[in-house]
mmCIF file of C-alpha atoms and ligand atoms in Angstrom:
data_model
loop_
_atom_site.group_PDB
_atom_site.id
_atom_site.type_symbol
_atom_site.label_atom_id
_atom_site.label_comp_id
_atom_site.label_asym_id
_atom_site.label_seq_id
_atom_site.Cartn_x
_atom_site.Cartn_y
_atom_site.Cartn_z
ATOM 1 C CA MET A 1344 -19.756 -0.868 23.565
ATOM 2 C CA VAL A 1345 -20.000 -4.431 22.247
ATOM 3 C CA LYS A 1346 -20.052 -7.068 24.939
ATOM 4 C CA VAL A 1347 -17.301 -9.640 24.693
ATOM 5 C CA TYR A 1348 -19.056 -12.974 24.885
ATOM 6 C CA LYS A 1349 -17.551 -15.686 27.094
ATOM 7 C CA ASN A 1350 -19.851 -18.687 27.356
ATOM 8 C CA VAL A 1351 -20.742 -20.963 24.466
ATOM 9 C CA CYS A 1352 -22.959 -24.028 24.331
ATOM 10 C CA ILE A 1353 -22.419 -26.441 21.427
ATOM 11 C CA THR A 1354 -24.809 -29.282 20.577
ATOM 12 C CA GLY A 1355 -23.356 -32.422 19.016
ATOM 13 C CA ALA A 1356 -19.975 -31.511 20.532
ATOM 14 C CA GLY A 1357 -18.928 -35.131 20.968
ATOM 15 C CA ASN A 1358 -17.816 -35.720 17.392
ATOM 16 C CA GLY A 1359 -16.804 -34.281 14.070
ATOM 17 C CA ILE A 1360 -17.651 -30.644 13.420
ATOM 18 C CA GLY A 1361 -19.080 -30.022 16.920
ATOM 19 C CA ARG A 1362 -15.937 -31.340 18.579
ATOM 20 C CA ALA A 1363 -13.728 -29.144 16.357
ATOM 21 C CA ILE A 1364 -15.894 -26.125 17.219
ATOM 22 C CA ALA A 1365 -15.649 -26.871 20.951
ATOM 23 C CA ILE A 1366 -11.853 -27.088 20.754
ATOM 24 C CA ALA A 1367 -11.509 -23.962 18.589
ATOM 25 C CA MET A 1368 -13.767 -21.933 20.891
ATOM 26 C CA SER A 1369 -11.835 -23.147 23.926
ATOM 27 C CA ASN A 1370 -8.586 -22.106 22.231
ATOM 28 C CA GLU A 1371 -10.158 -18.637 21.917
ATOM 29 C CA GLY A 1372 -10.761 -18.558 25.678
ATOM 30 C CA TYR A 1373 -14.491 -19.327 25.805
ATOM 31 C CA ASN A 1374 -16.053 -21.483 28.519
ATOM 32 C CA VAL A 1375 -17.439 -24.385 26.521
ATOM 33 C CA VAL A 1376 -20.529 -26.479 27.220
ATOM 34 C CA CYS A 1377 -20.206 -29.748 25.318
ATOM 35 C CA ALA A 1378 -23.758 -31.052 24.809
ATOM 36 C CA ASP A 1379 -24.359 -34.361 23.092
ATOM 37 C CA ILE A 1380 -26.818 -37.256 23.146
ATOM 38 C CA ASP A 1381 -23.717 -39.406 23.697
ATOM 39 C CA LEU A 1382 -22.342 -38.299 27.075
ATOM 40 C CA LYS A 1383 -19.198 -40.410 26.722
ATOM 41 C CA GLN A 1384 -18.248 -38.585 23.516
ATOM 42 C CA ALA A 1385 -19.111 -35.197 25.024
ATOM 43 C CA LYS A 1386 -16.868 -36.012 28.002
ATOM 44 C CA ASP A 1387 -14.113 -37.037 25.635
ATOM 45 C CA THR A 1388 -14.209 -33.598 23.955
ATOM 46 C CA LEU A 1389 -14.335 -31.942 27.378
ATOM 47 C CA ASP A 1390 -11.320 -33.955 28.618
ATOM 48 C CA PHE A 1391 -9.339 -32.785 25.592
ATOM 49 C CA ILE A 1392 -10.251 -29.186 26.417
ATOM 50 C CA LEU A 1393 -9.485 -29.529 30.137
ATOM 51 C CA ASN A 1394 -6.121 -31.149 29.359
ATOM 52 C CA LYS A 1395 -5.234 -28.000 27.405
ATOM 53 C CA GLN A 1396 -6.170 -25.820 30.387
ATOM 54 C CA GLY A 1397 -9.524 -24.857 28.885
ATOM 55 C CA SER A 1398 -12.764 -24.582 30.817
ATOM 56 C CA GLY A 1399 -16.089 -26.307 30.265
ATOM 57 C CA ILE A 1400 -18.648 -28.928 31.207
ATOM 58 C CA ALA A 1401 -20.273 -31.875 29.443
ATOM 59 C CA VAL A 1402 -24.076 -32.220 29.445
ATOM 60 C CA GLU A 1403 -26.009 -35.224 28.163
ATOM 61 C CA THR A 1404 -28.550 -33.676 25.785
ATOM 62 C CA ASP A 1405 -30.939 -35.124 23.267
ATOM 63 C CA ILE A 1406 -32.117 -32.049 21.363
ATOM 64 C CA THR A 1407 -35.367 -33.777 20.402
ATOM 65 C CA LYS A 1408 -36.403 -33.631 24.101
ATOM 66 C CA ALA A 1409 -37.665 -30.381 25.640
ATOM 67 C CA PHE A 1410 -36.488 -31.429 29.109
ATOM 68 C CA ASP A 1411 -32.923 -32.020 27.868
ATOM 69 C CA ILE A 1412 -32.785 -28.645 26.089
ATOM 70 C CA LYS A 1413 -33.936 -26.878 29.259
ATOM 71 C CA ASN A 1414 -31.348 -28.769 31.291
ATOM 72 C CA MET A 1415 -28.604 -27.863 28.774
ATOM 73 C CA ILE A 1416 -29.392 -24.147 29.055
ATOM 74 C CA ASN A 1417 -29.797 -24.240 32.856
ATOM 75 C CA SER A 1418 -26.532 -26.160 33.292
ATOM 76 C CA THR A 1419 -24.713 -23.520 31.213
ATOM 77 C CA VAL A 1420 -26.117 -20.661 33.273
ATOM 78 C CA ASP A 1421 -25.586 -22.448 36.624
ATOM 79 C CA GLU A 1422 -21.939 -23.129 35.776
ATOM 80 C CA PHE A 1423 -20.872 -19.942 34.014
ATOM 81 C CA GLY A 1424 -23.524 -17.316 34.831
ATOM 82 C CA SER A 1425 -24.858 -16.754 31.314
ATOM 83 C CA LEU A 1426 -25.396 -18.264 27.888
ATOM 84 C CA ASP A 1427 -23.845 -15.947 25.304
ATOM 85 C CA ILE A 1428 -23.531 -18.137 22.204
ATOM 86 C CA LEU A 1429 -25.461 -21.213 21.078
ATOM 87 C CA VAL A 1430 -23.978 -23.342 18.317
ATOM 88 C CA ASN A 1431 -26.904 -25.434 17.099
ATOM 89 C CA ASN A 1432 -24.725 -28.081 15.489
ATOM 90 C CA ALA A 1433 -26.213 -31.545 16.204
ATOM 91 C CA GLY A 1434 -27.638 -33.180 13.105
ATOM 92 C CA VAL A 1435 -28.264 -36.593 11.555
ATOM 93 C CA THR A 1436 -28.761 -38.165 8.162
ATOM 94 C CA ARG A 1437 -28.659 -41.426 6.290
ATOM 95 C CA THR A 1438 -27.776 -41.845 2.661
ATOM 96 C CA SER A 1439 -30.691 -42.863 0.534
ATOM 97 C CA ASN A 1440 -32.343 -42.326 -2.790
ATOM 98 C CA ILE A 1441 -35.683 -40.570 -2.772
ATOM 99 C CA MET A 1442 -37.778 -43.674 -3.494
ATOM 100 C CA ASP A 1443 -36.280 -45.582 -0.559
ATOM 101 C CA LEU A 1444 -36.942 -42.959 2.097
ATOM 102 C CA THR A 1445 -39.529 -43.831 4.738
ATOM 103 C CA GLU A 1446 -41.844 -42.024 7.124
ATOM 104 C CA LYS A 1447 -39.536 -43.155 9.930
ATOM 105 C CA ASP A 1448 -36.629 -41.373 8.171
ATOM 106 C CA TRP A 1449 -38.771 -38.243 7.855
ATOM 107 C CA TYR A 1450 -39.551 -38.117 11.575
ATOM 108 C CA TRP A 1451 -36.044 -39.028 12.753
ATOM 109 C CA ILE A 1452 -34.182 -36.562 10.533
ATOM 110 C CA ASN A 1453 -36.634 -33.692 11.004
ATOM 111 C CA ASP A 1454 -36.954 -34.305 14.745
ATOM 112 C CA VAL A 1455 -33.237 -33.702 15.205
ATOM 113 C CA ASN A 1456 -32.340 -31.293 12.385
ATOM 114 C CA ALA A 1457 -35.434 -29.080 12.222
ATOM 115 C CA LYS A 1458 -37.370 -29.506 15.489
ATOM 116 C CA GLY A 1459 -34.310 -29.883 17.736
ATOM 117 C CA THR A 1460 -32.634 -26.883 16.125
ATOM 118 C CA PHE A 1461 -35.770 -24.748 16.490
ATOM 119 C CA PHE A 1462 -36.445 -25.550 20.145
ATOM 120 C CA SER A 1463 -32.779 -25.153 21.110
ATOM 121 C CA LEU A 1464 -32.809 -21.752 19.407
ATOM 122 C CA GLN A 1465 -36.043 -20.809 21.186
ATOM 123 C CA ALA A 1466 -34.705 -21.830 24.617
ATOM 124 C CA ALA A 1467 -31.390 -20.038 24.041
ATOM 125 C CA ALA A 1468 -33.140 -16.882 22.833
ATOM 126 C CA ASN A 1469 -35.387 -16.904 25.926
ATOM 127 C CA GLN A 1470 -32.328 -17.042 28.154
ATOM 128 C CA MET A 1471 -30.485 -14.351 26.160
ATOM 129 C CA ILE A 1472 -33.505 -12.044 26.300
ATOM 130 C CA LYS A 1473 -33.618 -12.501 30.102
ATOM 131 C CA GLN A 1474 -29.912 -11.594 30.319
ATOM 132 C CA ASN A 1475 -30.505 -8.460 28.214
ATOM 133 C CA GLN A 1476 -26.983 -8.471 26.740
ATOM 134 C CA GLY A 1477 -27.680 -9.733 23.234
ATOM 135 C CA GLY A 1478 -26.190 -12.996 22.026
ATOM 136 C CA ARG A 1479 -25.215 -15.106 19.061
ATOM 137 C CA ILE A 1480 -26.952 -18.140 17.613
ATOM 138 C CA ILE A 1481 -25.141 -20.133 14.935
ATOM 139 C CA ASN A 1482 -27.065 -22.920 13.220
ATOM 140 C CA MET A 1483 -25.485 -25.759 11.281
ATOM 141 C CA ALA A 1484 -27.298 -26.071 7.972
ATOM 142 C CA SER A 1485 -25.751 -27.689 4.877
ATOM 143 C CA VAL A 1486 -25.243 -27.131 1.177
ATOM 144 C CA GLY A 1487 -27.942 -29.839 1.037
ATOM 145 C CA GLY A 1488 -30.382 -27.173 2.196
ATOM 146 C CA LYS A 1489 -29.508 -25.139 -0.892
ATOM 147 C CA GLY A 1490 -30.064 -27.944 -3.364
ATOM 148 C CA PHE A 1491 -26.920 -30.100 -3.302
ATOM 149 C CA VAL A 1492 -28.204 -33.583 -2.516
ATOM 150 C CA ASP A 1493 -25.639 -35.978 -3.998
ATOM 151 C CA VAL A 1494 -24.063 -37.189 -0.753
ATOM 152 C CA SER A 1495 -27.126 -37.425 1.462
ATOM 153 C CA ASN A 1496 -30.891 -37.492 0.853
ATOM 154 C CA ALA A 1497 -33.927 -35.375 0.038
ATOM 155 C CA ILE A 1498 -35.386 -35.426 3.557
ATOM 156 C CA TYR A 1499 -32.080 -34.208 4.978
ATOM 157 C CA ALA A 1500 -32.044 -31.462 2.338
ATOM 158 C CA ALA A 1501 -35.557 -30.395 3.375
ATOM 159 C CA SER A 1502 -34.577 -30.362 7.056
ATOM 160 C CA LYS A 1503 -31.563 -28.156 6.317
ATOM 161 C CA GLY A 1504 -33.686 -25.910 4.097
ATOM 162 C CA ALA A 1505 -35.834 -25.441 7.210
ATOM 163 C CA VAL A 1506 -32.733 -24.417 9.182
ATOM 164 C CA ILE A 1507 -31.800 -21.807 6.553
ATOM 165 C CA SER A 1508 -35.328 -20.428 6.550
ATOM 166 C CA LEU A 1509 -35.495 -20.400 10.363
ATOM 167 C CA THR A 1510 -32.212 -18.492 10.411
ATOM 168 C CA LYS A 1511 -33.708 -15.692 8.300
ATOM 169 C CA THR A 1512 -36.926 -15.330 10.277
ATOM 170 C CA ALA A 1513 -35.326 -15.698 13.723
ATOM 171 C CA ALA A 1514 -32.690 -13.101 12.785
ATOM 172 C CA GLN A 1515 -35.438 -10.596 12.025
ATOM 173 C CA GLU A 1516 -37.474 -11.355 15.136
ATOM 174 C CA LEU A 1517 -34.551 -11.415 17.552
ATOM 175 C CA ALA A 1518 -32.687 -8.371 16.216
ATOM 176 C CA LYS A 1519 -34.485 -6.083 18.659
ATOM 177 C CA TYR A 1520 -32.809 -8.033 21.490
ATOM 178 C CA LYS A 1521 -29.373 -7.674 19.830
ATOM 179 C CA ILE A 1522 -29.281 -11.403 19.185
ATOM 180 C CA THR A 1523 -27.776 -12.332 15.819
ATOM 181 C CA VAL A 1524 -28.702 -15.575 14.055
ATOM 182 C CA ASN A 1525 -26.612 -17.038 11.235
ATOM 183 C CA SER A 1526 -26.081 -20.422 9.618
ATOM 184 C CA ILE A 1527 -23.140 -22.247 8.180
ATOM 185 C CA CYS A 1528 -23.663 -24.557 5.212
ATOM 186 C CA PRO A 1529 -20.793 -27.029 5.137
ATOM 187 C CA GLY A 1530 -20.051 -28.927 1.973
ATOM 188 C CA ILE A 1531 -18.381 -32.304 2.095
ATOM 189 C CA THR A 1532 -16.594 -32.526 5.435
ATOM 190 C CA HIS A 1533 -14.429 -35.320 6.855
ATOM 191 C CA THR A 1534 -16.492 -36.696 9.784
ATOM 192 C CA ASN A 1535 -18.300 -39.901 10.818
ATOM 193 C CA ILE A 1536 -21.369 -38.817 8.832
ATOM 194 C CA LEU A 1537 -19.275 -38.636 5.668
ATOM 195 C CA SER A 1538 -17.551 -42.002 6.301
ATOM 196 C CA THR A 1539 -20.952 -43.689 6.682
ATOM 197 C CA ILE A 1540 -22.236 -42.089 3.479
ATOM 198 C CA VAL A 1541 -19.127 -43.046 1.490
ATOM 199 C CA LYS A 1542 -19.299 -46.658 2.753
ATOM 200 C CA LYS A 1543 -22.968 -46.974 1.716
ATOM 201 C CA ARG A 1544 -22.443 -45.442 -1.736
ATOM 202 C CA ALA A 1545 -19.398 -47.705 -2.296
ATOM 203 C CA LEU A 1546 -21.491 -50.788 -1.522
ATOM 204 C CA GLU A 1547 -24.409 -49.630 -3.702
ATOM 205 C CA GLN A 1548 -22.183 -48.811 -6.667
ATOM 206 C CA ASN A 1549 -19.743 -51.686 -6.200
ATOM 207 C CA LYS A 1550 -16.829 -49.271 -6.030
ATOM 208 C CA SER A 1551 -14.098 -48.693 -3.490
ATOM 209 C CA GLU A 1552 -14.523 -45.963 -0.877
ATOM 210 C CA GLU A 1553 -11.499 -44.194 -2.424
ATOM 211 C CA GLU A 1554 -13.262 -44.083 -5.800
ATOM 212 C CA ILE A 1555 -16.398 -42.599 -4.239
ATOM 213 C CA MET A 1556 -14.366 -39.946 -2.415
ATOM 214 C CA LYS A 1557 -12.442 -39.150 -5.611
ATOM 215 C CA HIS A 1558 -15.767 -38.609 -7.404
ATOM 216 C CA TYR A 1559 -16.918 -36.179 -4.693
ATOM 217 C CA VAL A 1560 -13.625 -34.277 -4.644
ATOM 218 C CA ARG A 1561 -13.575 -34.008 -8.451
ATOM 219 C CA ASP A 1562 -16.733 -31.878 -8.275
ATOM 220 C CA ILE A 1563 -15.263 -29.434 -5.715
ATOM 221 C CA PRO A 1564 -13.689 -26.497 -7.570
ATOM 222 C CA LEU A 1565 -10.995 -26.056 -4.911
ATOM 223 C CA GLN A 1566 -10.461 -29.855 -5.020
ATOM 224 C CA ARG A 1567 -10.525 -30.190 -1.260
ATOM 225 C CA PRO A 1568 -13.205 -31.462 1.159
ATOM 226 C CA ASN A 1569 -13.492 -29.575 4.439
ATOM 227 C CA ASP A 1570 -11.773 -30.573 7.599
ATOM 228 C CA PRO A 1571 -14.046 -29.952 10.619
ATOM 229 C CA GLU A 1572 -11.651 -27.141 11.590
ATOM 230 C CA ASP A 1573 -12.673 -25.181 8.452
ATOM 231 C CA ILE A 1574 -16.173 -24.928 9.909
ATOM 232 C CA ALA A 1575 -14.904 -24.219 13.422
ATOM 233 C CA GLU A 1576 -12.966 -21.154 12.222
ATOM 234 C CA MET A 1577 -16.162 -19.665 10.809
ATOM 235 C CA VAL A 1578 -17.906 -20.211 14.150
ATOM 236 C CA VAL A 1579 -15.044 -18.375 15.861
ATOM 237 C CA PHE A 1580 -15.531 -15.473 13.469
ATOM 238 C CA LEU A 1581 -19.335 -15.372 13.777
ATOM 239 C CA SER A 1582 -18.908 -15.299 17.578
ATOM 240 C CA SER A 1583 -16.448 -12.430 17.461
ATOM 241 C CA LYS A 1584 -16.883 -8.685 17.737
ATOM 242 C CA GLY A 1585 -16.135 -8.438 14.004
ATOM 243 C CA ALA A 1586 -19.416 -10.217 13.215
ATOM 244 C CA ARG A 1587 -21.604 -7.967 15.384
ATOM 245 C CA ASN A 1588 -23.549 -6.550 12.445
ATOM 246 C CA ILE A 1589 -24.097 -9.810 10.540
ATOM 247 C CA SER A 1590 -27.437 -11.604 10.900
ATOM 248 C CA GLY A 1591 -29.798 -13.800 8.891
ATOM 249 C CA GLN A 1592 -27.034 -15.159 6.645
ATOM 250 C CA SER A 1593 -26.199 -18.723 5.631
ATOM 251 C CA TYR A 1594 -22.573 -19.101 4.600
ATOM 252 C CA ASN A 1595 -21.337 -21.928 2.401
ATOM 253 C CA ILE A 1596 -18.012 -23.485 3.301
ATOM 254 C CA ASP A 1597 -17.641 -25.956 0.475
ATOM 255 C CA GLY A 1598 -14.585 -25.266 -1.667
ATOM 256 C CA GLY A 1599 -16.812 -23.512 -4.214
ATOM 257 C CA LEU A 1600 -19.118 -26.534 -4.678
ATOM 258 C CA ILE A 1601 -22.357 -24.581 -5.112
ATOM 259 C CA PRO A 1602 -22.540 -21.039 -6.414
ATOM 260 C CA SER A 1603 -24.841 -19.348 -3.871
HETATM 261 N N1 NAD B 1272 -19.974 -33.950 7.597
HETATM 262 C C1 NAD B 1272 -20.513 -33.330 6.569
HETATM 263 O O1 NAD B 1272 -20.114 -33.535 5.408
HETATM 264 C C2 NAD B 1272 -21.600 -32.280 6.797
HETATM 265 C C3 NAD B 1272 -21.994 -31.509 5.694
HETATM 266 C C4 NAD B 1272 -22.987 -30.555 5.869
HETATM 267 C C5 NAD B 1272 -23.570 -30.367 7.119
HETATM 268 N N2 NAD B 1272 -23.165 -31.137 8.166
HETATM 269 C C6 NAD B 1272 -23.839 -30.888 9.457
HETATM 270 O O2 NAD B 1272 -22.881 -30.613 10.454
HETATM 271 C C7 NAD B 1272 -23.407 -31.011 11.731
HETATM 272 C C8 NAD B 1272 -22.396 -31.922 12.422
HETATM 273 O O3 NAD B 1272 -22.240 -33.088 11.631
HETATM 274 P P1 NAD B 1272 -20.946 -34.032 11.703
HETATM 275 O O4 NAD B 1272 -20.575 -34.341 10.313
HETATM 276 O O5 NAD B 1272 -19.950 -33.492 12.651
HETATM 277 O O6 NAD B 1272 -21.643 -35.339 12.316
HETATM 278 P P2 NAD B 1272 -21.139 -36.411 13.394
HETATM 279 O O7 NAD B 1272 -22.052 -37.570 13.220
HETATM 280 O O8 NAD B 1272 -19.671 -36.615 13.305
HETATM 281 O O9 NAD B 1272 -21.475 -35.681 14.763
HETATM 282 C C9 NAD B 1272 -22.792 -35.380 15.129
HETATM 283 C C10 NAD B 1272 -22.894 -35.341 16.642
HETATM 284 O O10 NAD B 1272 -24.253 -35.029 16.973
HETATM 285 C C11 NAD B 1272 -24.675 -35.895 18.024
HETATM 286 N N3 NAD B 1272 -26.138 -36.045 17.977
HETATM 287 C C12 NAD B 1272 -26.867 -36.799 17.113
HETATM 288 N N4 NAD B 1272 -28.171 -36.721 17.437
HETATM 289 C C13 NAD B 1272 -28.260 -35.883 18.505
HETATM 290 C C14 NAD B 1272 -29.346 -35.421 19.298
HETATM 291 N N5 NAD B 1272 -30.602 -35.810 19.074
HETATM 292 N N6 NAD B 1272 -29.077 -34.566 20.314
HETATM 293 C C15 NAD B 1272 -27.799 -34.174 20.575
HETATM 294 N N7 NAD B 1272 -26.739 -34.609 19.881
HETATM 295 C C16 NAD B 1272 -26.967 -35.460 18.858
HETATM 296 C C17 NAD B 1272 -23.946 -37.205 17.775
HETATM 297 O O11 NAD B 1272 -23.864 -37.992 18.954
HETATM 298 C C18 NAD B 1272 -22.579 -36.690 17.308
HETATM 299 O O12 NAD B 1272 -21.690 -36.501 18.385
HETATM 300 C C19 NAD B 1272 -24.746 -31.687 11.440
HETATM 301 O O13 NAD B 1272 -25.786 -30.755 11.637
HETATM 302 C C20 NAD B 1272 -24.638 -32.062 9.974
HETATM 303 O O14 NAD B 1272 -25.892 -32.164 9.353
HETATM 304 C C21 NAD B 1272 -22.201 -32.076 8.039
#
C-alpha cells in the first residue's frame, strides 16, 4: 500500500516557480508550507491559497541558516503532523561572464543553491526517517547544471551541477527509507530571475529586452519558454503515487533546449 502524501513544504514559495508549485500543490489538496526568506512574499502566496479554500502556513526561512531550516521543518510538523514532501526550490543567480565573477558571487550562489539545498534535504530526510512512512524530495536544479550556461553564469552552473549530483547520491542512500529524491532542470522560465537576466544582457549588448528574449526563444526547439506552471505540473507528478518508483533522476523541462 502506497501512502498518499498530504503535507508539502516548498522553499522559495514567495515568487516565480515556487509560488506556482505552492498553488498547484494546493489545487491537488495538499497542505502547503510556503517557506521564503521574504516573509511578505510567502504570505502573499499563502493568501492566494487560503482565498481558494486551500490550507497552509507561511514560514520565514533563509535556507542558508541551520536554525531557519530546523524551524521550517518543525513548523510543518507542528501544524500538519508530518512532512511528506520537500520541494527544495529556492535558488539565486546573477548574470555574469566568467571573468567577472567574484569570490563573493561564489559564496552567495553556492550558499543558497548547494549548501541550502543540501541541509534542507538532510533535515527533511531526518524528519521523514523518524516518521517511517517514506517521503519525496524534489530539488530544483537547472539545465545550467547540465552545461547550458548562456542565460546565467558558470558559478550558478556549478551549484546546479552539485544539486544534480546530490540528487543521485541521496536517492541511493535514502532508498532504504522509501524516500525518493529527484530533480527538475528547468530551461528558460518566465520569472523575476529571468527578467533580471534579460535586462542585464540587453544593457550589455545594447539591445532591447525583446531582442534578447527572441534570441533565447530562437534556440528552443519547441519555440516556447516555460511558464512556472510547466515546472509545477512536474512537481505534482513527482509527488504522486504514479512516481513511487522513480528516484535519482533529473528531468529537463526546457522545450527540447538540451538533449540530455
Ligand atoms: N527562472 C528560470 O529561468 C530558472 C531556470 C532554471 C532553474 N531555475 C531555478 O528555479 C528555482 C526558482 O527560481 P525562480 O526563477 O522562481 O526565481 P525567483 O527569484 O522568482 O524566486 C526565488 C524565490 O526564492 C527566494 N529565496 C532566495 N534566496 C532564498 C534563501 N536563502 N532562502 C529562502 N528563500 C530564498 C526568493 O525570495 C524568491 O521568492 C531556483 O532554484 C532557480 O535556480 C530557474
